[in-house]
PDB file of C-alpha atoms in Angstrom:
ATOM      1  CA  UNK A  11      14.094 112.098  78.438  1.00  0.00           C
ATOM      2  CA  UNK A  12      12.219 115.471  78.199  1.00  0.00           C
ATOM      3  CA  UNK A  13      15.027 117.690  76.441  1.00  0.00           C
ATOM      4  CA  UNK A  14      18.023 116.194  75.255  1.00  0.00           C
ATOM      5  CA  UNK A  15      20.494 118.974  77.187  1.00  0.00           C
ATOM      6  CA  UNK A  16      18.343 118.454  79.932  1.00  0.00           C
ATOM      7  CA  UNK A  17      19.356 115.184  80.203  1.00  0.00           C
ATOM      8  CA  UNK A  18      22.665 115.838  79.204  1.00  0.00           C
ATOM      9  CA  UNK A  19      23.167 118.173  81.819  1.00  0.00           C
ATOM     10  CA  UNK A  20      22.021 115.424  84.683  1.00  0.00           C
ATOM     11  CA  UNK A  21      24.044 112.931  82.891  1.00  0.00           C
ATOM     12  CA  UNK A  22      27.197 115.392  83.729  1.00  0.00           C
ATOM     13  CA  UNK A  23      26.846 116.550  87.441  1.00  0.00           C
ATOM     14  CA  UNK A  24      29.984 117.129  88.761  1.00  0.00           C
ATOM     15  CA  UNK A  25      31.749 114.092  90.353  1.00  0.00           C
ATOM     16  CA  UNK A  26      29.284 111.792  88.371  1.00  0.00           C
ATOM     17  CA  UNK A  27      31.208 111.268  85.335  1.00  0.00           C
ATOM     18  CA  UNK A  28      33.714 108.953  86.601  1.00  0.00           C
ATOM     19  CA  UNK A  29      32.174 106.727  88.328  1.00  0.00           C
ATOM     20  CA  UNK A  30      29.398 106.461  85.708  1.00  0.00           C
ATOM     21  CA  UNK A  31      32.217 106.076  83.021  1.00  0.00           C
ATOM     22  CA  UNK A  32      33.442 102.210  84.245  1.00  0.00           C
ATOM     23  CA  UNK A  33      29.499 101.407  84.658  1.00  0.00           C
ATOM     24  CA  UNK A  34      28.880 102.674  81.545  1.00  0.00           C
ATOM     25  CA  UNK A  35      31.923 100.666  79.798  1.00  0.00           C
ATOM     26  CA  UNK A  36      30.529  97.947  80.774  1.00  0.00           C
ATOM     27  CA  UNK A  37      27.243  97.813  80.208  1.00  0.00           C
ATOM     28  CA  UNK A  38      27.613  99.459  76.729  1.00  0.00           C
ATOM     29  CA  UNK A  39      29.682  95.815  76.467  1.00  0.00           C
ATOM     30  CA  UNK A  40      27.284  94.138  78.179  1.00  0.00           C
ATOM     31  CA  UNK A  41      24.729  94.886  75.071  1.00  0.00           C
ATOM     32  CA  UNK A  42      27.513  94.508  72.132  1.00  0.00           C
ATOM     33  CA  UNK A  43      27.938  90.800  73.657  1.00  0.00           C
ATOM     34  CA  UNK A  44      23.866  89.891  73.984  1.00  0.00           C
ATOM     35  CA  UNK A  45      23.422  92.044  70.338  1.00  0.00           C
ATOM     36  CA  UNK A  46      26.127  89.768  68.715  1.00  0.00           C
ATOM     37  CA  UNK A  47      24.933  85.938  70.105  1.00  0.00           C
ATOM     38  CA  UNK A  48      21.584  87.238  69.269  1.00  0.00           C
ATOM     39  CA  UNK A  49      22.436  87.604  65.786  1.00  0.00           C
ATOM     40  CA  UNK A  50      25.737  87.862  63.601  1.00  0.00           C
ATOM     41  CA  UNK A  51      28.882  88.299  65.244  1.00  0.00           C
ATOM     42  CA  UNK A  52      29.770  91.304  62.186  1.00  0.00           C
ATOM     43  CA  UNK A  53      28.489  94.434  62.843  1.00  0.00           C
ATOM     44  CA  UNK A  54      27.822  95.245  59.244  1.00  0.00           C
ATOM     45  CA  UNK A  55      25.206  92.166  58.940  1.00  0.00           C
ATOM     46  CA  UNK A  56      23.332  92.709  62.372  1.00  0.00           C
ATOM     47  CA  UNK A  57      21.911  96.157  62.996  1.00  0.00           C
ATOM     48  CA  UNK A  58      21.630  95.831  66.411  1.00  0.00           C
ATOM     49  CA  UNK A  59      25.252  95.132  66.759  1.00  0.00           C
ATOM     50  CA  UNK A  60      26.208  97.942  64.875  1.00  0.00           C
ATOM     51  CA  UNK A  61      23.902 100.357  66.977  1.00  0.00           C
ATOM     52  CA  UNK A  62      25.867  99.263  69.958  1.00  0.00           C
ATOM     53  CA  UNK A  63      29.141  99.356  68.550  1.00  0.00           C
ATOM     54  CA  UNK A  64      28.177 102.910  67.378  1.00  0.00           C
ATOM     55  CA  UNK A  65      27.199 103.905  70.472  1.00  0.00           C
ATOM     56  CA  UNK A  66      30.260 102.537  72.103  1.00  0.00           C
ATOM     57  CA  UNK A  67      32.393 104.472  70.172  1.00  0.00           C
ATOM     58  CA  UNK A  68      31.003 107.741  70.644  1.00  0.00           C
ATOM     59  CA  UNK A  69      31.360 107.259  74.403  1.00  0.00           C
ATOM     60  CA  UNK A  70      35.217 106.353  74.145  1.00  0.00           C
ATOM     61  CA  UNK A  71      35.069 102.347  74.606  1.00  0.00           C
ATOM     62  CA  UNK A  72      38.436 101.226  73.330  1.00  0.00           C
ATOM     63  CA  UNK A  73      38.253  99.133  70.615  1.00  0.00           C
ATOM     64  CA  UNK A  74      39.828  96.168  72.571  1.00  0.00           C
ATOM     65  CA  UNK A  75      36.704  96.185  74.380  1.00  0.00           C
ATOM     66  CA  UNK A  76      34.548  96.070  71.733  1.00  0.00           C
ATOM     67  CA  UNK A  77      36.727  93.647  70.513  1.00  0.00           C
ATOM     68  CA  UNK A  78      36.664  91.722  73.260  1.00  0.00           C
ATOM     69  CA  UNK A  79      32.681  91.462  73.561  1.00  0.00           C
ATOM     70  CA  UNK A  80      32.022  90.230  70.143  1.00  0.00           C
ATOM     71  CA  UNK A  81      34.988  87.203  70.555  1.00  0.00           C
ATOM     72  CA  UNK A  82      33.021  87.214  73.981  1.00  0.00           C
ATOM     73  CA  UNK A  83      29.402  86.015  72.922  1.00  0.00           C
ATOM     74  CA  UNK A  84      30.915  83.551  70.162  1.00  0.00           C
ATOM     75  CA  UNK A  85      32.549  81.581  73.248  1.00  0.00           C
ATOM     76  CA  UNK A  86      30.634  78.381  74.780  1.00  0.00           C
ATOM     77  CA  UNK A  87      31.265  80.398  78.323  1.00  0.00           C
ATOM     78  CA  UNK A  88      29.219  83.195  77.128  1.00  0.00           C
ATOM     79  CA  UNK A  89      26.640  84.416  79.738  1.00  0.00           C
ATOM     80  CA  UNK A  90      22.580  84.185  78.970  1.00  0.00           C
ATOM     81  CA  UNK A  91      21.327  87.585  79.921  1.00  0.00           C
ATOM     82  CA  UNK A  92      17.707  88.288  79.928  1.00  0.00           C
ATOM     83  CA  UNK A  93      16.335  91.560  78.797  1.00  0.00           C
ATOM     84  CA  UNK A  94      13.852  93.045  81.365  1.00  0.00           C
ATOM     85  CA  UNK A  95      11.560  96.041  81.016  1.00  0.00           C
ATOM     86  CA  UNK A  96      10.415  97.052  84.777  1.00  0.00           C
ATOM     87  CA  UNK A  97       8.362 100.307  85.041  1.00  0.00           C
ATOM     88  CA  UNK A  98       7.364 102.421  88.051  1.00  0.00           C
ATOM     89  CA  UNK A  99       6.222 105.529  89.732  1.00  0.00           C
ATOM     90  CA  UNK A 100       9.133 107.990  91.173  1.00  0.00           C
ATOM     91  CA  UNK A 101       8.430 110.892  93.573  1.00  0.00           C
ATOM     92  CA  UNK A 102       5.784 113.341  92.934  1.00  0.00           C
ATOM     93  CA  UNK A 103       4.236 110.877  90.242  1.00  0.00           C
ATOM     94  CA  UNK A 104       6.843 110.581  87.477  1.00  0.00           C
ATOM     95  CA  UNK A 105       6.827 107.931  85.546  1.00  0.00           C
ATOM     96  CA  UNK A 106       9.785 105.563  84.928  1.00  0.00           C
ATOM     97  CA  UNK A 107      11.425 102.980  82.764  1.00  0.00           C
ATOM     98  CA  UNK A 108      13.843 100.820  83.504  1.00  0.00           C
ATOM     99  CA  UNK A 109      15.925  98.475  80.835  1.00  0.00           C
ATOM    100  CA  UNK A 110      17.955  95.593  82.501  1.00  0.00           C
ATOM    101  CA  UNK A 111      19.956  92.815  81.703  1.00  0.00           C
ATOM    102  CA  UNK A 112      20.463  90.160  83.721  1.00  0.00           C
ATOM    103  CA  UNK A 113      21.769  86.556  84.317  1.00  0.00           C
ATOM    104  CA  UNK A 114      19.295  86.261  87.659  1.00  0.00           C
ATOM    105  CA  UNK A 115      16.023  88.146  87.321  1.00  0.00           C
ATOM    106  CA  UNK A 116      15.177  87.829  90.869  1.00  0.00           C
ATOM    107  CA  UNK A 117      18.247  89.159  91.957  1.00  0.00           C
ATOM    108  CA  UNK A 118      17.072  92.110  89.986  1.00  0.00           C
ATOM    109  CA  UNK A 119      13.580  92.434  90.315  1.00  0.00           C
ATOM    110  CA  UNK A 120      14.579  92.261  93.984  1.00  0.00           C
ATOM    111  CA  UNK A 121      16.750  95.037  93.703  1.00  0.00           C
ATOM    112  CA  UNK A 122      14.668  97.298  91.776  1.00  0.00           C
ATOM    113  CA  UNK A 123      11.867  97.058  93.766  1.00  0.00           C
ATOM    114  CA  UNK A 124      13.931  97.663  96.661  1.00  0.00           C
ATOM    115  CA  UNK A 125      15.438 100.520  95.158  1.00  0.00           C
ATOM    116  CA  UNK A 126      12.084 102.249  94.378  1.00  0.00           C
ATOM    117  CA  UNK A 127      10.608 101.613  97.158  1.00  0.00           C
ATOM    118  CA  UNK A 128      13.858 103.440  99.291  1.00  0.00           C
ATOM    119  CA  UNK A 129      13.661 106.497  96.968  1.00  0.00           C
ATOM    120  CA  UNK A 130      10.170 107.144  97.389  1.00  0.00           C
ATOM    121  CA  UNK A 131       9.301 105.621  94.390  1.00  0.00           C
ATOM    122  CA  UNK A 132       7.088 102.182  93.732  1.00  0.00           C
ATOM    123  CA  UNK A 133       7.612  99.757  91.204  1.00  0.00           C
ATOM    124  CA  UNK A 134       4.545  99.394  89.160  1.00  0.00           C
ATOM    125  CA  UNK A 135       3.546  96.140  86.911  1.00  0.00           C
ATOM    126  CA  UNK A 136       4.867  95.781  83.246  1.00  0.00           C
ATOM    127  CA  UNK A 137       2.573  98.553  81.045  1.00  0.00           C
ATOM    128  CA  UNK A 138       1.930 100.436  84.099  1.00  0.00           C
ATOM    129  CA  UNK A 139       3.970 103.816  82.420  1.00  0.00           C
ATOM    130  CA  UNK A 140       4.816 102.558  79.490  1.00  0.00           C
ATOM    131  CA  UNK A 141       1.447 103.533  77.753  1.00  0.00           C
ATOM    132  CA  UNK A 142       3.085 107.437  78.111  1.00  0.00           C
ATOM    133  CA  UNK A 143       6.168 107.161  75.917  1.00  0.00           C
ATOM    134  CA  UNK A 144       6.672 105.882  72.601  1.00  0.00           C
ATOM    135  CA  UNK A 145       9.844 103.790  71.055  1.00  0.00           C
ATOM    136  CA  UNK A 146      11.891 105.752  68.886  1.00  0.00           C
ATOM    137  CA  UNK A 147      15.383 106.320  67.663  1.00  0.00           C
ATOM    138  CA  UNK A 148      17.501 108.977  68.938  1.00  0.00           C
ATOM    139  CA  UNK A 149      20.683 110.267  66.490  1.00  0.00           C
ATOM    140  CA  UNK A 150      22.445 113.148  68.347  1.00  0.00           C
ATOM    141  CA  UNK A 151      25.189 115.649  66.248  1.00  0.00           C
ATOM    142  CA  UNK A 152      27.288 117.919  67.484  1.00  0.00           C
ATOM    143  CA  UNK A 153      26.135 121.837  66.492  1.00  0.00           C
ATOM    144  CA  UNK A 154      29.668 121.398  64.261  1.00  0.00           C
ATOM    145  CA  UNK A 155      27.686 119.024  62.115  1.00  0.00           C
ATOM    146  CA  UNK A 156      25.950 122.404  60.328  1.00  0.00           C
ATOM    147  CA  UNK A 157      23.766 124.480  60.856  1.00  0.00           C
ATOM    148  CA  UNK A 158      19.864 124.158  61.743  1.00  0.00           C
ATOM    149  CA  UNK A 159      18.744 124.152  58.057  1.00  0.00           C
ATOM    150  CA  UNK A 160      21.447 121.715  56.695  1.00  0.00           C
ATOM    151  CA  UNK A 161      20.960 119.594  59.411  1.00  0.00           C
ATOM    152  CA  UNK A 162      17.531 119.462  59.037  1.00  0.00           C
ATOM    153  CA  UNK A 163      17.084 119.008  55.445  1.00  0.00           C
ATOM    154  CA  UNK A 164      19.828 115.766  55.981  1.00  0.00           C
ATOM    155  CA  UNK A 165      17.082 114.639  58.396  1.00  0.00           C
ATOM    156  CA  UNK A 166      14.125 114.714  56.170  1.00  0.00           C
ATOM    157  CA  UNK A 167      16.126 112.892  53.582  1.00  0.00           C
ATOM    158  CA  UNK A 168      17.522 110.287  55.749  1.00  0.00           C
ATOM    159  CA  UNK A 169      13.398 109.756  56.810  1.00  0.00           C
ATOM    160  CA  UNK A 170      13.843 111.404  59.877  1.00  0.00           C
ATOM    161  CA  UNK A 171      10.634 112.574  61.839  1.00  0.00           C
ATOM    162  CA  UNK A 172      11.714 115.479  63.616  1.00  0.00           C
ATOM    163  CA  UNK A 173      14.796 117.550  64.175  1.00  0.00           C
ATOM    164  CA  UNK A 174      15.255 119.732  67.102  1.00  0.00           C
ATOM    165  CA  UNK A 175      18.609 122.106  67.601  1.00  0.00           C
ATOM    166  CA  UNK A 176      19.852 123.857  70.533  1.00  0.00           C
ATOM    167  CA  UNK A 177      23.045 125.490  71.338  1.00  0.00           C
ATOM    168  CA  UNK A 178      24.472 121.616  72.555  1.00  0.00           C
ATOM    169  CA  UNK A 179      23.571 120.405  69.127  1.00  0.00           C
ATOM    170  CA  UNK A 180      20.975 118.633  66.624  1.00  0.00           C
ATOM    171  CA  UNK A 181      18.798 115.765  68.065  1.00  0.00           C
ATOM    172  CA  UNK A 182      17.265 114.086  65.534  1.00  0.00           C
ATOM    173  CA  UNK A 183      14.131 111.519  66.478  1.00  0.00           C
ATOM    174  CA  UNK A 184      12.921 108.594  63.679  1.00  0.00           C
ATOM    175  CA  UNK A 185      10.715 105.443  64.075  1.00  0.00           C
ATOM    176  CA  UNK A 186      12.510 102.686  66.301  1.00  0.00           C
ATOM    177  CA  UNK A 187      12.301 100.664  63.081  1.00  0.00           C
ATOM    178  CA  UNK A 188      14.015 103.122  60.988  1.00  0.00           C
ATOM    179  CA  UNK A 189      17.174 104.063  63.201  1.00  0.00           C
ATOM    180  CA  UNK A 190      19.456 102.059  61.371  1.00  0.00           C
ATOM    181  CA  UNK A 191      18.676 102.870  58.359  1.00  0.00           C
ATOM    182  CA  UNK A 192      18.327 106.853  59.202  1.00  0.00           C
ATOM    183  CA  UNK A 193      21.495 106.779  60.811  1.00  0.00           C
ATOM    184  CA  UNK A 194      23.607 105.271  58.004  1.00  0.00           C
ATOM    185  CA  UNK A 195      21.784 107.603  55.827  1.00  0.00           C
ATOM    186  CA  UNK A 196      23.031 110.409  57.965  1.00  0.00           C
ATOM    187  CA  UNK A 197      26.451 109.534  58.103  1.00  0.00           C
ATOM    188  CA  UNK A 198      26.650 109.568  54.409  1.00  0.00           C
ATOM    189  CA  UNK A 199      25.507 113.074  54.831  1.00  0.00           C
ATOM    190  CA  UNK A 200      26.726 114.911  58.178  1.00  0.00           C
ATOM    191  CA  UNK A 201      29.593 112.246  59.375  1.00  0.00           C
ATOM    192  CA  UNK A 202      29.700 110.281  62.506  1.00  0.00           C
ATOM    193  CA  UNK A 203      26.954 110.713  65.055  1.00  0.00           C
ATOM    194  CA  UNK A 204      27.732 111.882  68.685  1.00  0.00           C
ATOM    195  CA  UNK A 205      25.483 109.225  69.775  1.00  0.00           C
ATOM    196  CA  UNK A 206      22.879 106.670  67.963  1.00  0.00           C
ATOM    197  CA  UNK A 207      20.327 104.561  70.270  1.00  0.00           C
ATOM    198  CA  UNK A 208      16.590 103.679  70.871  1.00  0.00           C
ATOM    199  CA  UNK A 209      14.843 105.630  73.580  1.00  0.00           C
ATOM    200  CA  UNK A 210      11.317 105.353  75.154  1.00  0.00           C
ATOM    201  CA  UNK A 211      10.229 109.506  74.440  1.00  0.00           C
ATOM    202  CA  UNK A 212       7.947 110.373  76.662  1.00  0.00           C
ATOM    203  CA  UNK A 213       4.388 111.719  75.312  1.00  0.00           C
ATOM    204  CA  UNK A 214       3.219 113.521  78.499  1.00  0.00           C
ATOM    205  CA  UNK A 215       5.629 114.929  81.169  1.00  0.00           C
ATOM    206  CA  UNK A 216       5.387 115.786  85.017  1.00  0.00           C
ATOM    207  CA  UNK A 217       6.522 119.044  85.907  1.00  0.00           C
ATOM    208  CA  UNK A 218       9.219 119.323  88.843  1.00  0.00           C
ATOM    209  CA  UNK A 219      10.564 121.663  91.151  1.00  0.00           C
ATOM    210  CA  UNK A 220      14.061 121.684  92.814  1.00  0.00           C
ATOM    211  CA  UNK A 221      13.089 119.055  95.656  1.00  0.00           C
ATOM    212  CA  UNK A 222      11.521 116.939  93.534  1.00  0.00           C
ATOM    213  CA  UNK A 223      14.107 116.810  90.597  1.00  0.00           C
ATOM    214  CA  UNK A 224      16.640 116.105  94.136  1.00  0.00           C
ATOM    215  CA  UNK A 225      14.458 113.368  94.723  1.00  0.00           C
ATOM    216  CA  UNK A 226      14.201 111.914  91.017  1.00  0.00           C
ATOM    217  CA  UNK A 227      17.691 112.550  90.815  1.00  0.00           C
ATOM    218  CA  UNK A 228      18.253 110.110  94.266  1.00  0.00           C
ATOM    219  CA  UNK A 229      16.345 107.607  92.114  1.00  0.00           C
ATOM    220  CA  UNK A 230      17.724 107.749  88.883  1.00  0.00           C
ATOM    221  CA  UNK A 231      21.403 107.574  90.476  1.00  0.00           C
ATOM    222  CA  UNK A 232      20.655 104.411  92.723  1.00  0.00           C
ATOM    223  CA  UNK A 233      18.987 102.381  89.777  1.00  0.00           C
ATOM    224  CA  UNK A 234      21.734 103.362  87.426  1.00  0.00           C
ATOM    225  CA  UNK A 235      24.345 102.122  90.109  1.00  0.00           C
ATOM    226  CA  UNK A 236      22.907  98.503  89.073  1.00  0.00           C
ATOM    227  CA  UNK A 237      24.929  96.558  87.307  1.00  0.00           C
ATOM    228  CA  UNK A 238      22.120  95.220  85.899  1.00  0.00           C
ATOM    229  CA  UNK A 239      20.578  98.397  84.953  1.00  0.00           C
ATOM    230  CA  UNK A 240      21.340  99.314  80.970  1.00  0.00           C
ATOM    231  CA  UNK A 241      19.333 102.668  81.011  1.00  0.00           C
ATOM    232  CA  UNK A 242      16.550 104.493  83.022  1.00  0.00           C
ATOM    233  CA  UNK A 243      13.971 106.207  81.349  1.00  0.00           C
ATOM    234  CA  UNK A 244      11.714 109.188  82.936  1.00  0.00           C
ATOM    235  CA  UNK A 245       9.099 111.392  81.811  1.00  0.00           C
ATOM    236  CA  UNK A 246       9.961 114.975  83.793  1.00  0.00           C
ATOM    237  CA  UNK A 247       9.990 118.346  82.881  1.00  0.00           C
ATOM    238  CA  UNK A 248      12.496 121.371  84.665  1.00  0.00           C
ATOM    239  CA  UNK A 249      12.444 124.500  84.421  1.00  0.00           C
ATOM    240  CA  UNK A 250      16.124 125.846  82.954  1.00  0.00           C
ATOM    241  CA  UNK A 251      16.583 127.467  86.350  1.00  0.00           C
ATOM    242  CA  UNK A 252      15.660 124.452  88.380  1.00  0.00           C
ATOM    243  CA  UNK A 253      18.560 122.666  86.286  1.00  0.00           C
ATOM    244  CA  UNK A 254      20.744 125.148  86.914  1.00  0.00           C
ATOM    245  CA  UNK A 255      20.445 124.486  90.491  1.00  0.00           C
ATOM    246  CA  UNK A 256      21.337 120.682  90.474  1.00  0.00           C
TER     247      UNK A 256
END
């Protein structure tokens, strides 16, 4: 997403925050139960696990939850999820991303489509957006962590590739490759992370006024109200006082 407090700030619009807080239990547990039958059931000997364990964490899952979706993908009852990449056009021309898993792909293809297509969006084939962002690893501390030039300089040790601080905190970006590596580095360093996951960063953005960040906004909300849906993904830029107005 264009700006991390950007994002952050759409993330928390009043009266959101509930209702994405079950969804987001459960698909945060929906990827610690594909990461572990994917690979090894302990976090410290799959990196993938541990990302999503991480991540977990830092957004309050209980650990009987996490518990629960590692014994979860060792059982013989364990679901097969695919993961999906779709990728489309929202209003005014902004591309989107969207990452899925799902035990029915045409239910969700289905619904996607149908979802874009509502919010004045269409879904586009696989490649169609994705050429304008590029895979990377996103570590986000809390300003607490230190300031700019102590956070920074942890960065460039840990093999960071950039390091951007605001008054919300430090986002740090490193290859998709590297983010487990970076991040452990980092902890050694600053502590636990607010937040440790691979994003799709956009390389060119679509400016937006109020209407059409309403509109995007419509968009973004219905696709992450799919319980299929694991994240959405889309390359806008706001002004601070267009934000301000959402």
């Amino acid at each position: 997403m264009a700006g991390h407090s950007k994002w952050a700030n759409i993330q928390h619009r009043k009266g959101r925050q509930d209702k994405l807080r079950s969804k987001l239990f459960s698909k945060l547990a929906k990827e610690i139960t594909v990461a572990a039958k994917m690979g090894d059931p302990d976090p410290d000997k799959n990196p993938r696990l541990r990302m999503a364990v991480k991540e977990a964490k830092s957004q309050s899952v209980p650990k009987d939850v996490i518990d629960r979706a590692i014994k979860k993908s060792q059982g013989g009852d364990a679901e097969n999820y695919d993961e999906i990449r779709y990728e489309g056009y929202g209003p005014n021309g902004v591309a989107v991303i969207v990452e899925a898993m799902t035990d029915n792909r045409n239910r969700t293809a289905s619904n996607v489509r149908s979802t874009f297509s509502k919010n004045g969006g269409n879904l586009g084939e696989t490649g169609s957006v994705g050429f304008m962002f590029d895979r990377k690893g996103q570590i986000i501390y809390p300003a607490s962590a230190g300031d700019e030039d102590t956070v920074m300089m942890a960065a460039i040790e840990a093999g960071a590739e950039n390091c951007e601080t605001s008054d919300e905190g430090h986002e740090i970006i490193c290859a998709d490759t590297d983010l487990n590596d970076v991040s452990t580095a980092l902890e050694a360093a600053l502590g636990e992370s607010e937040s440790t996951k691979l994003i799709w960063q956009p390389t060119t953005t679509t400016e937006l006024d109020l209407e059409g960040m309403q509109k995007l906004m419509n968009l973004i909300e219905a696709l992450e109200d799919d319980d299929d849906v694991q994240s959405v993904t889309a390359n806008f830029e706001a002004s601070d006082e267009v934000m301000d107005q959402l």
